[in-house]
Amino acid sequence: MPFAALGLVPALTRAAGTQNFIVPTAIQAAAIPAILRGQDVLGRAQTGSGKTAAFALPLLQRLIAGRSETPRKLRALILAPTRELAVQISEVILALSRSFPQPLKTVVAFGGISINPQMMDLRGGADIMVATPGRLLDLIDRNALKIGDVQTLVLDEADRLLDLGFADEINRILSLLPVFRQSLLFSATFPDSVQRLADNILLNPTRIDVEAKSDAGPAIVQRAIEVDSRRRGELLTRLIHDNGWTRALVFVATQNEAEQLSYLLCHVGINAAPFHGELSQRKRSAALADLNSHALQVVIATDVAARGLDIPQLPVVINYDLPRSADDYTHRIGRTGRAGESGLAINLVSAETEAHFRLIENRNKFRLPRERIAGFEPAQTAVLPAAVPAGGIKGKRKSRKDKAREAAARGET
Ligand code: AMP
């Protein structure tokens, strides 16, 4: 089915063509007609499914059909959890709207850098704003922006917005928006908090559910390799060499570990850089640009990088440390196998983390065979639930997580 069949006008189908979007992805085919009709949309989709263009194309069509005033009144507001995602969305919008005879003005704003250039950008108003919630409120508080004329609100990666603690900011923003508006909410996962938010802001939404492994979605091969925790660095180096990966994203649990592991890899001749929340925006952007241009071979990231980043044709993601939650697992491995390409996700599982990995498997309803690499066979074996001290691993009493891990290891959940 071509884009034109979805109700897009020639200017927008041409814009899609300039990006080599010839056939709509599943979420685009479902979302574009609904958004053009003015309906609210509740979309379950990962980054990588083509969801940015799924809302950007119809949004742009509605905006060019409308009347622009001087100064420009903000008509579309897109909230994103991270600066990387906000920048990415604004780049897609700019690319799709570049050839319009009367260009729409898109402004992107996020925290962590000076607010002044963003206030300057907003002089004369804007048609579209892509922002992280905190910085958006700062701009509103400084009278740089009014959102009382917004016609369409997009919440992108709503689960991540709530995970990052933006619930209060979102509520304040909602209170400043017009009651009559179109609202679109996209999320990779739907815990109760996201469902409540969706119930609160959406009116009779069109529900769209795109599984990660849909036709348009990524095909990700997942592997679990058993290794002693202290030998993971060595094994990682071996895997990178043996497989000839020219680019890889490695996830670790802490900023410190990201620093140390990239130092270790550089030491053995693998060009690696850390990527975490404490680094300046300039360093984070440079690491991504270098990975994209093959100047850098490996990025070692904390979960700040797990969502929203679009690194084309990233062949492999490695969980050096396992993620804390099953949802984070989904987000992490979604960095590989983008837009129909195949990808590989490797998990390094040690005796200490076996029970936790089983929990992730159970929650996400998959089970991987455990592999061993010659020379890296683990000396330690997983602690069986029965051998876990009665008080649990962390504290004196078993936490809910400890109990869930034990049940998972027994195959009960
Ligand atoms: P997103 O889920 O919006 O982050 O998009 C993931 C990737 O898919 C990006 O690299 C897009 O450029 C690409 N993409 C989006 N829509 C299409 C399409 N219809 N055909 C081919 N690639 C697409």
CSV table of C-alpha atoms and ligand atoms in Angstrom, one decimal:
chain,number,residue,atom,x,y,z
A,1,MET,CA,0.0,0.0,0.0
A,2,PRO,CA,1.5,3.4,-1.0
A,3,PHE,CA,1.5,6.4,1.3
A,4,ALA,CA,-1.0,8.2,-1.0
A,5,ALA,CA,-3.6,5.5,-0.1
A,6,LEU,CA,-3.5,6.7,3.5
A,7,GLY,CA,-5.0,10.1,2.7
A,8,LEU,CA,-1.8,12.1,2.6
A,9,VAL,CA,-1.6,15.0,0.1
A,10,PRO,CA,1.1,14.9,-2.6
A,11,ALA,CA,3.3,17.3,-0.7
A,12,LEU,CA,3.5,14.8,2.1
A,13,THR,CA,3.9,11.7,0.0
A,14,ARG,CA,6.7,13.5,-1.8
A,15,ALA,CA,8.2,14.4,1.6
A,16,ALA,CA,8.1,10.7,2.6
A,17,GLY,CA,9.7,9.8,-0.7
A,18,THR,CA,12.6,12.1,0.0
A,19,GLN,CA,13.4,10.0,3.1
A,20,ASN,CA,13.0,6.8,1.0
A,21,PHE,CA,9.9,5.9,2.9
A,22,ILE,CA,8.1,4.1,0.0
A,23,VAL,CA,5.8,1.6,1.8
A,24,PRO,CA,4.3,2.6,5.2
A,25,THR,CA,5.3,0.6,8.2
A,26,ALA,CA,2.5,-1.1,10.2
A,27,ILE,CA,2.1,1.7,12.6
A,28,GLN,CA,2.1,4.3,9.8
A,29,ALA,CA,-0.6,2.4,7.9
A,30,ALA,CA,-2.8,2.3,11.1
A,31,ALA,CA,-2.0,5.7,12.6
A,32,ILE,CA,-1.9,8.1,9.7
A,33,PRO,CA,-5.6,7.8,8.6
A,34,ALA,CA,-6.8,8.0,12.2
A,35,ILE,CA,-4.7,11.1,12.9
A,36,LEU,CA,-5.8,12.8,9.7
A,37,ARG,CA,-9.4,12.2,10.8
A,38,GLY,CA,-8.6,14.1,14.0
A,39,GLN,CA,-9.0,11.1,16.3
A,40,ASP,CA,-7.0,10.5,19.4
A,41,VAL,CA,-4.5,7.7,19.1
A,42,LEU,CA,-3.1,5.2,21.7
A,43,GLY,CA,-0.2,3.4,20.1
A,44,ARG,CA,1.9,0.6,21.5
A,45,ALA,CA,5.0,0.7,19.4
A,46,GLN,CA,8.8,0.8,19.8
A,47,THR,CA,11.2,3.3,18.5
A,48,GLY,CA,12.3,1.6,15.3
A,49,SER,CA,8.8,0.9,14.1
A,50,GLY,CA,8.6,4.1,12.2
A,51,LYS,CA,6.3,5.8,14.8
A,52,THR,CA,7.9,9.2,14.4
A,53,ALA,CA,6.8,9.6,10.8
A,54,ALA,CA,3.5,7.9,11.8
A,55,PHE,CA,2.6,11.0,13.8
A,56,ALA,CA,4.8,13.6,12.0
A,57,LEU,CA,3.3,13.1,8.5
A,58,PRO,CA,-0.4,13.6,9.4
A,59,LEU,CA,0.5,16.3,11.9
A,60,LEU,CA,2.3,18.3,9.2
A,61,GLN,CA,-0.6,17.8,6.8
A,62,ARG,CA,-3.1,19.2,9.4
A,63,LEU,CA,-0.8,22.1,10.0
A,64,ILE,CA,-0.3,23.1,6.4
A,65,ALA,CA,-4.0,22.9,5.9
A,66,GLY,CA,-4.6,25.3,8.7
A,67,ARG,CA,-4.0,29.0,8.9
A,68,SER,CA,-0.7,30.4,10.2
A,69,GLU,CA,-0.7,33.7,12.1
A,70,THR,CA,2.0,36.3,12.9
A,71,PRO,CA,3.4,35.9,15.4
A,72,ARG,CA,3.0,32.1,15.0
A,73,LYS,CA,0.8,30.4,17.5
A,74,LEU,CA,2.0,27.0,18.7
A,75,ARG,CA,-0.3,24.4,17.2
A,76,ALA,CA,1.5,21.2,17.9
A,77,LEU,CA,3.3,20.1,21.0
A,78,ILE,CA,5.4,17.0,21.2
A,79,LEU,CA,6.7,15.9,24.6
A,80,ALA,CA,9.7,13.5,24.7
A,81,PRO,CA,11.5,12.0,27.7
A,82,THR,CA,15.1,12.7,26.6
A,83,ARG,CA,17.0,15.4,24.7
A,84,GLU,CA,18.2,12.7,22.2
A,85,LEU,CA,14.7,11.7,21.4
A,86,ALA,CA,13.5,15.3,21.2
A,87,VAL,CA,16.3,16.2,18.7
A,88,GLN,CA,15.6,13.1,16.7
A,89,ILE,CA,11.9,13.9,16.4
A,90,SER,CA,12.6,17.5,15.4
A,91,GLU,CA,15.1,16.3,12.7
A,92,VAL,CA,12.4,14.0,11.2
A,93,ILE,CA,9.9,16.9,11.2
A,94,LEU,CA,12.4,19.2,9.6
A,95,ALA,CA,13.4,16.7,7.0
A,96,LEU,CA,9.7,16.0,6.1
A,97,SER,CA,8.8,19.7,6.0
A,98,ARG,CA,11.8,21.1,4.3
A,99,SER,CA,10.3,21.4,0.8
A,100,PHE,CA,7.0,23.1,1.9
A,101,PRO,CA,6.4,26.4,0.1
A,102,GLN,CA,5.6,28.1,3.4
A,103,PRO,CA,7.8,26.3,5.9
A,104,LEU,CA,6.5,25.6,9.3
A,105,LYS,CA,8.7,26.6,12.2
A,106,THR,CA,9.8,23.8,14.5
A,107,VAL,CA,11.6,24.6,17.8
A,108,VAL,CA,13.3,21.9,19.9
A,109,ALA,CA,14.0,22.5,23.6
A,110,PHE,CA,15.6,20.4,26.4
A,111,GLY,CA,17.3,20.9,29.7
A,112,GLY,CA,21.0,20.6,30.5
A,113,ILE,CA,22.0,23.5,28.3
A,114,SER,CA,21.4,27.3,28.5
A,115,ILE,CA,17.8,28.3,28.0
A,116,ASN,CA,18.7,31.6,26.3
A,117,PRO,CA,19.2,30.3,22.7
A,118,GLN,CA,15.9,28.4,23.1
A,119,MET,CA,14.1,31.6,24.1
A,120,MET,CA,15.7,33.3,21.1
A,121,ASP,CA,14.4,30.5,18.9
A,122,LEU,CA,10.9,31.2,20.1
A,123,ARG,CA,10.9,34.8,19.1
A,124,GLY,CA,8.2,35.3,16.6
A,125,GLY,CA,6.5,32.1,17.8
A,126,ALA,CA,6.6,28.6,16.5
A,127,ASP,CA,4.2,26.2,14.9
A,128,ILE,CA,5.6,23.0,16.3
A,129,MET,CA,7.5,22.5,19.6
A,130,VAL,CA,9.4,19.4,20.5
A,131,ALA,CA,10.5,19.5,24.2
A,132,THR,CA,11.3,17.6,27.3
A,133,PRO,CA,8.6,18.5,30.0
A,134,GLY,CA,10.8,20.3,32.5
A,135,ARG,CA,12.4,22.7,30.0
A,136,LEU,CA,9.0,23.4,28.4
A,137,LEU,CA,7.6,24.6,31.7
A,138,ASP,CA,10.7,26.7,32.2
A,139,LEU,CA,10.1,28.4,28.9
A,140,ILE,CA,6.4,28.9,29.7
A,141,ASP,CA,7.3,30.3,33.1
A,142,ARG,CA,9.6,32.9,31.4
A,143,ASN,CA,6.8,33.9,29.0
A,144,ALA,CA,8.8,32.6,26.1
A,145,LEU,CA,5.9,30.4,25.0
A,146,LYS,CA,2.2,29.9,25.4
A,147,ILE,CA,0.5,26.6,24.8
A,148,GLY,CA,-3.2,27.7,25.0
A,149,ASP,CA,-3.6,27.3,21.2
A,150,VAL,CA,-2.2,23.8,20.8
A,151,GLN,CA,-4.4,21.7,18.6
A,152,THR,CA,-2.4,18.4,18.8
A,153,LEU,CA,-0.5,17.0,21.7
A,154,VAL,CA,1.9,14.1,21.3
A,155,LEU,CA,3.3,12.2,24.2
A,156,ASP,CA,6.1,10.1,22.8
A,157,GLU,CA,7.6,7.2,24.9
A,158,ALA,CA,5.0,7.9,27.6
A,159,ASP,CA,6.4,5.0,29.7
A,160,ARG,CA,9.8,6.6,29.8
A,161,LEU,CA,8.4,10.0,30.5
A,162,LEU,CA,6.8,8.5,33.7
A,163,ASP,CA,9.8,6.4,34.5
A,164,LEU,CA,11.9,9.6,34.5
A,165,GLY,CA,9.6,11.2,37.0
A,166,PHE,CA,7.9,13.7,34.7
A,167,ALA,CA,4.3,12.9,36.0
A,168,ASP,CA,3.9,16.3,37.8
A,169,GLU,CA,5.3,18.3,34.9
A,170,ILE,CA,3.0,16.5,32.5
A,171,ASN,CA,0.0,17.3,34.7
A,172,ARG,CA,0.9,20.9,34.9
A,173,ILE,CA,1.4,21.0,31.1
A,174,LEU,CA,-2.0,19.3,30.6
A,175,SER,CA,-3.7,22.0,32.8
A,176,LEU,CA,-2.4,24.7,30.5
A,177,LEU,CA,-3.5,23.1,27.2
A,178,PRO,CA,-6.9,23.6,25.7
A,179,VAL,CA,-9.5,21.0,26.7
A,180,PHE,CA,-10.5,20.5,23.1
A,181,ARG,CA,-7.5,19.2,21.3
A,182,GLN,CA,-6.2,16.0,19.6
A,183,SER,CA,-4.0,13.8,21.8
A,184,LEU,CA,-1.7,11.1,20.6
A,185,LEU,CA,0.1,8.8,23.1
A,186,PHE,CA,2.8,6.4,22.1
A,187,SER,CA,4.5,3.9,24.5
A,188,ALA,CA,6.5,0.7,24.1
A,189,THR,CA,5.0,-0.7,27.3
A,190,PHE,CA,1.8,-0.2,29.2
A,191,PRO,CA,2.2,-0.4,33.0
A,192,ASP,CA,-0.8,0.8,35.1
A,193,SER,CA,0.7,4.3,35.3
A,194,VAL,CA,0.8,4.8,31.5
A,195,GLN,CA,-2.7,3.3,31.2
A,196,ARG,CA,-4.0,5.8,33.8
A,197,LEU,CA,-2.3,8.7,31.9
A,198,ALA,CA,-3.9,7.5,28.7
A,199,ASP,CA,-7.3,7.2,30.3
A,200,ASN,CA,-6.9,10.7,31.6
A,201,ILE,CA,-5.9,12.5,28.4
A,202,LEU,CA,-7.4,10.4,25.5
A,203,LEU,CA,-11.0,10.6,24.3
A,204,ASN,CA,-12.3,7.5,22.5
A,205,PRO,CA,-8.8,6.8,21.1
A,206,THR,CA,-8.0,4.6,18.1
A,207,ARG,CA,-5.9,1.8,19.6
A,208,ILE,CA,-2.9,0.6,17.6
A,209,ASP,CA,-0.8,-2.2,18.7
A,210,VAL,CA,2.4,-3.0,16.8
A,211,GLU,CA,4.3,-6.0,18.1
A,212,ALA,CA,8.1,-5.6,18.1
A,213,LYS,CA,8.3,-8.4,15.7
A,214,SER,CA,5.8,-7.2,13.1
A,215,ASP,CA,6.5,-7.1,9.4
A,216,ALA,CA,7.9,-3.6,9.7
A,217,GLY,CA,9.6,-4.2,13.0
A,218,PRO,CA,12.9,-5.5,13.9
A,219,ALA,CA,13.9,-9.2,13.7
A,220,ILE,CA,16.3,-9.5,16.6
A,221,VAL,CA,18.2,-12.7,17.4
A,222,GLN,CA,18.7,-13.0,21.1
A,223,ARG,CA,21.5,-15.0,22.8
A,224,ALA,CA,22.5,-15.6,26.4
A,225,ILE,CA,26.1,-16.5,27.1
A,226,GLU,CA,27.1,-17.9,30.5
A,227,VAL,CA,30.3,-16.4,31.9
A,228,ASP,CA,31.8,-15.6,35.3
A,229,SER,CA,31.1,-12.0,36.2
A,230,ARG,CA,34.8,-11.1,36.5
A,231,ARG,CA,35.6,-12.4,33.0
A,232,ARG,CA,32.9,-10.4,31.1
A,233,GLY,CA,35.4,-7.8,29.9
A,234,GLU,CA,37.7,-10.4,28.4
A,235,LEU,CA,34.8,-12.2,26.8
A,236,LEU,CA,33.4,-8.9,25.4
A,237,THR,CA,36.8,-8.1,23.8
A,238,ARG,CA,36.9,-11.6,22.3
A,239,LEU,CA,33.4,-11.4,20.9
A,240,ILE,CA,34.1,-8.0,19.3
A,241,HIS,CA,37.3,-9.4,17.7
A,242,ASP,CA,35.9,-12.7,16.6
A,243,ASN,CA,32.7,-11.4,15.2
A,244,GLY,CA,34.3,-8.4,13.5
A,245,TRP,CA,31.7,-6.0,14.8
A,246,THR,CA,32.5,-2.6,13.5
A,247,ARG,CA,29.8,-1.0,15.7
A,248,ALA,CA,28.3,-2.2,18.9
A,249,LEU,CA,26.3,-0.7,21.8
A,250,VAL,CA,27.1,-2.2,25.2
A,251,PHE,CA,24.9,-1.6,28.2
A,252,VAL,CA,26.2,-1.4,31.8
A,253,ALA,CA,24.5,-0.6,35.1
A,254,THR,CA,26.5,2.5,36.3
A,255,GLN,CA,28.2,5.5,34.9
A,256,ASN,CA,31.4,4.4,36.6
A,257,GLU,CA,31.3,1.1,34.8
A,258,ALA,CA,30.7,2.8,31.5
A,259,GLU,CA,33.9,4.8,32.1
A,260,GLN,CA,35.9,1.9,33.2
A,261,LEU,CA,34.8,-0.5,30.5
A,262,SER,CA,35.5,2.0,27.7
A,263,TYR,CA,38.9,2.6,29.2
A,264,LEU,CA,39.6,-1.2,29.2
A,265,LEU,CA,38.4,-1.6,25.6
A,266,CYS,CA,40.5,1.4,24.4
A,267,HIS,CA,43.4,-0.2,26.2
A,268,VAL,CA,43.1,-3.4,24.1
A,269,GLY,CA,42.8,-1.4,20.9
A,270,ILE,CA,39.0,-1.2,20.6
A,271,ASN,CA,37.9,2.4,20.0
A,272,ALA,CA,35.2,2.8,22.7
A,273,ALA,CA,33.5,5.7,24.5
A,274,PRO,CA,31.1,6.0,27.4
A,275,PHE,CA,27.6,7.4,27.1
A,276,HIS,CA,25.8,8.3,30.3
A,277,GLY,CA,23.8,11.1,31.9
A,278,GLU,CA,26.7,12.8,33.6
A,279,LEU,CA,28.4,13.6,30.3
A,280,SER,CA,27.9,16.9,28.7
A,281,GLN,CA,25.4,17.0,25.8
A,282,ARG,CA,28.4,17.8,23.5
A,283,LYS,CA,30.2,14.6,24.5
A,284,ARG,CA,27.0,12.5,24.2
A,285,SER,CA,26.2,13.9,20.8
A,286,ALA,CA,29.9,13.4,19.7
A,287,ALA,CA,29.8,9.7,20.8
A,288,LEU,CA,26.7,9.0,18.8
A,289,ALA,CA,27.9,10.9,15.7
A,290,ASP,CA,31.2,9.0,15.9
A,291,LEU,CA,29.4,5.7,16.2
A,292,ASN,CA,27.2,6.6,13.3
A,293,SER,CA,30.2,7.5,11.1
A,294,HIS,CA,32.2,4.4,12.1
A,295,ALA,CA,34.8,6.7,13.8
A,296,LEU,CA,33.9,4.9,17.0
A,297,GLN,CA,33.5,1.1,17.3
A,298,VAL,CA,31.8,0.7,20.6
A,299,VAL,CA,29.6,2.9,22.9
A,300,ILE,CA,29.3,1.8,26.5
A,301,ALA,CA,26.0,3.2,27.8
A,302,THR,CA,23.8,3.3,30.8
A,303,ASP,CA,20.0,3.1,30.4
A,304,VAL,CA,19.9,6.7,29.5
A,305,ALA,CA,20.7,5.5,26.0
A,306,ALA,CA,18.2,2.7,25.9
A,307,ARG,CA,15.3,4.7,24.5
A,308,GLY,CA,14.8,6.9,21.6
A,309,LEU,CA,18.1,6.7,19.9
A,310,ASP,CA,18.1,5.8,16.3
A,311,ILE,CA,21.4,4.5,15.2
A,312,PRO,CA,20.9,3.2,11.7
A,313,GLN,CA,22.0,-0.4,11.1
A,314,LEU,CA,23.4,-1.1,14.6
A,315,PRO,CA,24.3,-4.7,14.3
A,316,VAL,CA,24.6,-5.7,17.9
A,317,VAL,CA,23.5,-4.7,21.4
A,318,ILE,CA,25.3,-6.4,24.3
A,319,ASN,CA,23.9,-6.5,27.9
A,320,TYR,CA,27.1,-6.6,29.8
A,321,ASP,CA,25.0,-5.8,32.9
A,322,LEU,CA,21.5,-7.0,32.7
A,323,PRO,CA,18.8,-4.3,32.8
A,324,ARG,CA,16.8,-3.9,36.0
A,325,SER,CA,13.4,-4.5,34.5
A,326,ALA,CA,11.9,-6.6,31.7
A,327,ASP,CA,10.7,-3.3,30.1
A,328,ASP,CA,14.2,-1.9,30.1
A,329,TYR,CA,15.3,-5.1,28.4
A,330,THR,CA,12.8,-4.5,25.6
A,331,HIS,CA,14.0,-1.0,25.1
A,332,ARG,CA,17.7,-1.9,25.1
A,333,ILE,CA,17.4,-4.6,22.5
A,334,GLY,CA,15.2,-2.3,20.4
A,335,ARG,CA,18.4,-0.4,19.6
A,336,THR,CA,19.3,-3.1,17.1
A,337,GLY,CA,17.4,-4.5,14.2
A,338,ARG,CA,15.7,-1.2,13.3
A,339,ALA,CA,13.1,-0.8,10.6
A,340,GLY,CA,13.1,-4.3,9.3
A,341,GLU,CA,16.9,-4.9,9.5
A,342,SER,CA,18.0,-7.9,11.4
A,343,GLY,CA,19.8,-7.4,14.7
A,344,LEU,CA,21.6,-9.3,17.4
A,345,ALA,CA,21.2,-8.9,21.2
A,346,ILE,CA,23.6,-10.7,23.5
A,347,ASN,CA,23.2,-11.2,27.2
A,348,LEU,CA,26.1,-12.0,29.4
A,349,VAL,CA,24.6,-14.1,32.2
A,350,SER,CA,26.6,-15.0,35.4
A,351,ALA,CA,25.8,-17.3,38.3
A,352,GLU,CA,24.7,-14.2,40.2
A,353,THR,CA,22.4,-12.9,37.5
A,354,GLU,CA,20.9,-16.1,36.3
A,355,ALA,CA,17.8,-15.8,38.5
A,356,HIS,CA,17.3,-12.2,37.4
A,357,PHE,CA,17.6,-13.1,33.7
A,358,ARG,CA,15.0,-15.8,34.1
A,359,LEU,CA,12.7,-13.3,35.6
A,360,ILE,CA,13.2,-11.1,32.5
A,361,GLU,CA,12.6,-14.1,30.3
A,362,ASN,CA,9.4,-15.0,32.1
A,363,ARG,CA,8.0,-11.4,32.0
A,364,ASN,CA,8.8,-11.1,28.3
A,365,LYS,CA,7.7,-14.6,27.6
A,366,PHE,CA,10.8,-16.0,26.0
A,367,ARG,CA,13.4,-18.5,27.0
A,368,LEU,CA,17.0,-18.6,25.5
A,369,PRO,CA,19.3,-21.5,25.5
A,370,ARG,CA,22.4,-20.8,27.6
A,371,GLU,CA,25.6,-20.9,25.6
A,372,ARG,CA,29.2,-21.2,26.6
A,373,ILE,CA,32.2,-20.0,24.8
A,374,ALA,CA,35.3,-22.2,24.8
A,375,GLY,CA,37.8,-20.8,27.2
A,376,PHE,CA,35.2,-18.8,29.1
A,377,GLU,CA,33.2,-21.6,30.7
A,378,PRO,CA,32.0,-20.3,34.1
A,379,ALA,CA,33.6,-21.7,37.2
A,380,GLN,CA,30.7,-20.7,39.3
A,381,THR,CA,27.2,-22.2,38.9
A,382,ALA,CA,24.0,-20.3,39.5
A,383,VAL,CA,22.8,-20.1,43.1
A,384,LEU,CA,19.6,-22.2,43.1
A,385,PRO,CA,16.6,-20.7,44.9
A,386,ALA,CA,16.8,-23.3,47.6
A,387,ALA,CA,20.3,-22.3,48.4
A,388,VAL,CA,19.4,-18.6,48.7
A,389,PRO,CA,19.6,-17.7,52.4
A,390,ALA,CA,16.2,-17.5,54.0
A,391,GLY,CA,16.6,-13.8,54.4
A,392,GLY,CA,16.9,-13.1,50.7
A,393,ILE,CA,19.9,-11.7,48.9
A,394,LYS,CA,19.8,-8.0,49.8
A,395,GLY,CA,18.2,-7.6,53.2
A,396,LYS,CA,17.0,-9.6,56.2
A,397,ARG,CA,13.6,-10.2,54.8
A,398,LYS,CA,13.0,-11.4,51.2
A,399,SER,CA,11.9,-8.6,49.0
A,400,ARG,CA,9.0,-9.0,46.5
A,401,LYS,CA,11.7,-9.1,43.8
A,402,ASP,CA,13.6,-11.9,45.6
A,403,LYS,CA,10.4,-13.9,45.8
A,404,ALA,CA,9.6,-13.2,42.2
A,405,ARG,CA,13.1,-14.3,41.2
A,406,GLU,CA,12.8,-17.5,43.1
A,407,ALA,CA,9.4,-18.3,41.6
A,408,ALA,CA,10.8,-17.5,38.1
A,409,ALA,CA,13.7,-19.8,38.7
A,410,ARG,CA,11.2,-22.5,39.6
A,411,GLY,CA,9.3,-21.7,36.4
A,412,GLU,CA,6.2,-20.6,38.2
A,413,THR,CA,5.6,-17.2,36.6
B,1,AMP,P1,11.3,5.5,14.4
B,1,AMP,O1,10.5,4.3,14.9
B,1,AMP,O2,10.4,6.6,14.1
B,1,AMP,O3,12.5,5.8,15.2
B,1,AMP,O4,11.9,5.1,12.9
B,1,AMP,C1,12.9,4.1,12.8
B,1,AMP,C2,13.6,4.1,11.5
B,1,AMP,O5,12.8,3.7,10.5
B,1,AMP,C3,14.2,5.4,11.1
B,1,AMP,O6,15.5,5.2,10.6
B,1,AMP,C4,13.3,5.9,9.9
B,1,AMP,O7,14.0,6.7,9.0
B,1,AMP,C5,12.9,4.6,9.3
B,1,AMP,N1,11.6,4.6,8.7
B,1,AMP,C6,10.4,5.1,9.2
B,1,AMP,N2,9.4,4.9,8.3
B,1,AMP,C7,9.9,4.2,7.3
B,1,AMP,C8,9.3,3.6,6.1
B,1,AMP,N3,8.0,3.8,5.8
B,1,AMP,N4,10.1,2.9,5.3
B,1,AMP,C9,11.4,2.8,5.6
B,1,AMP,N5,12.0,3.3,6.7
B,1,AMP,C10,11.3,3.9,7.5
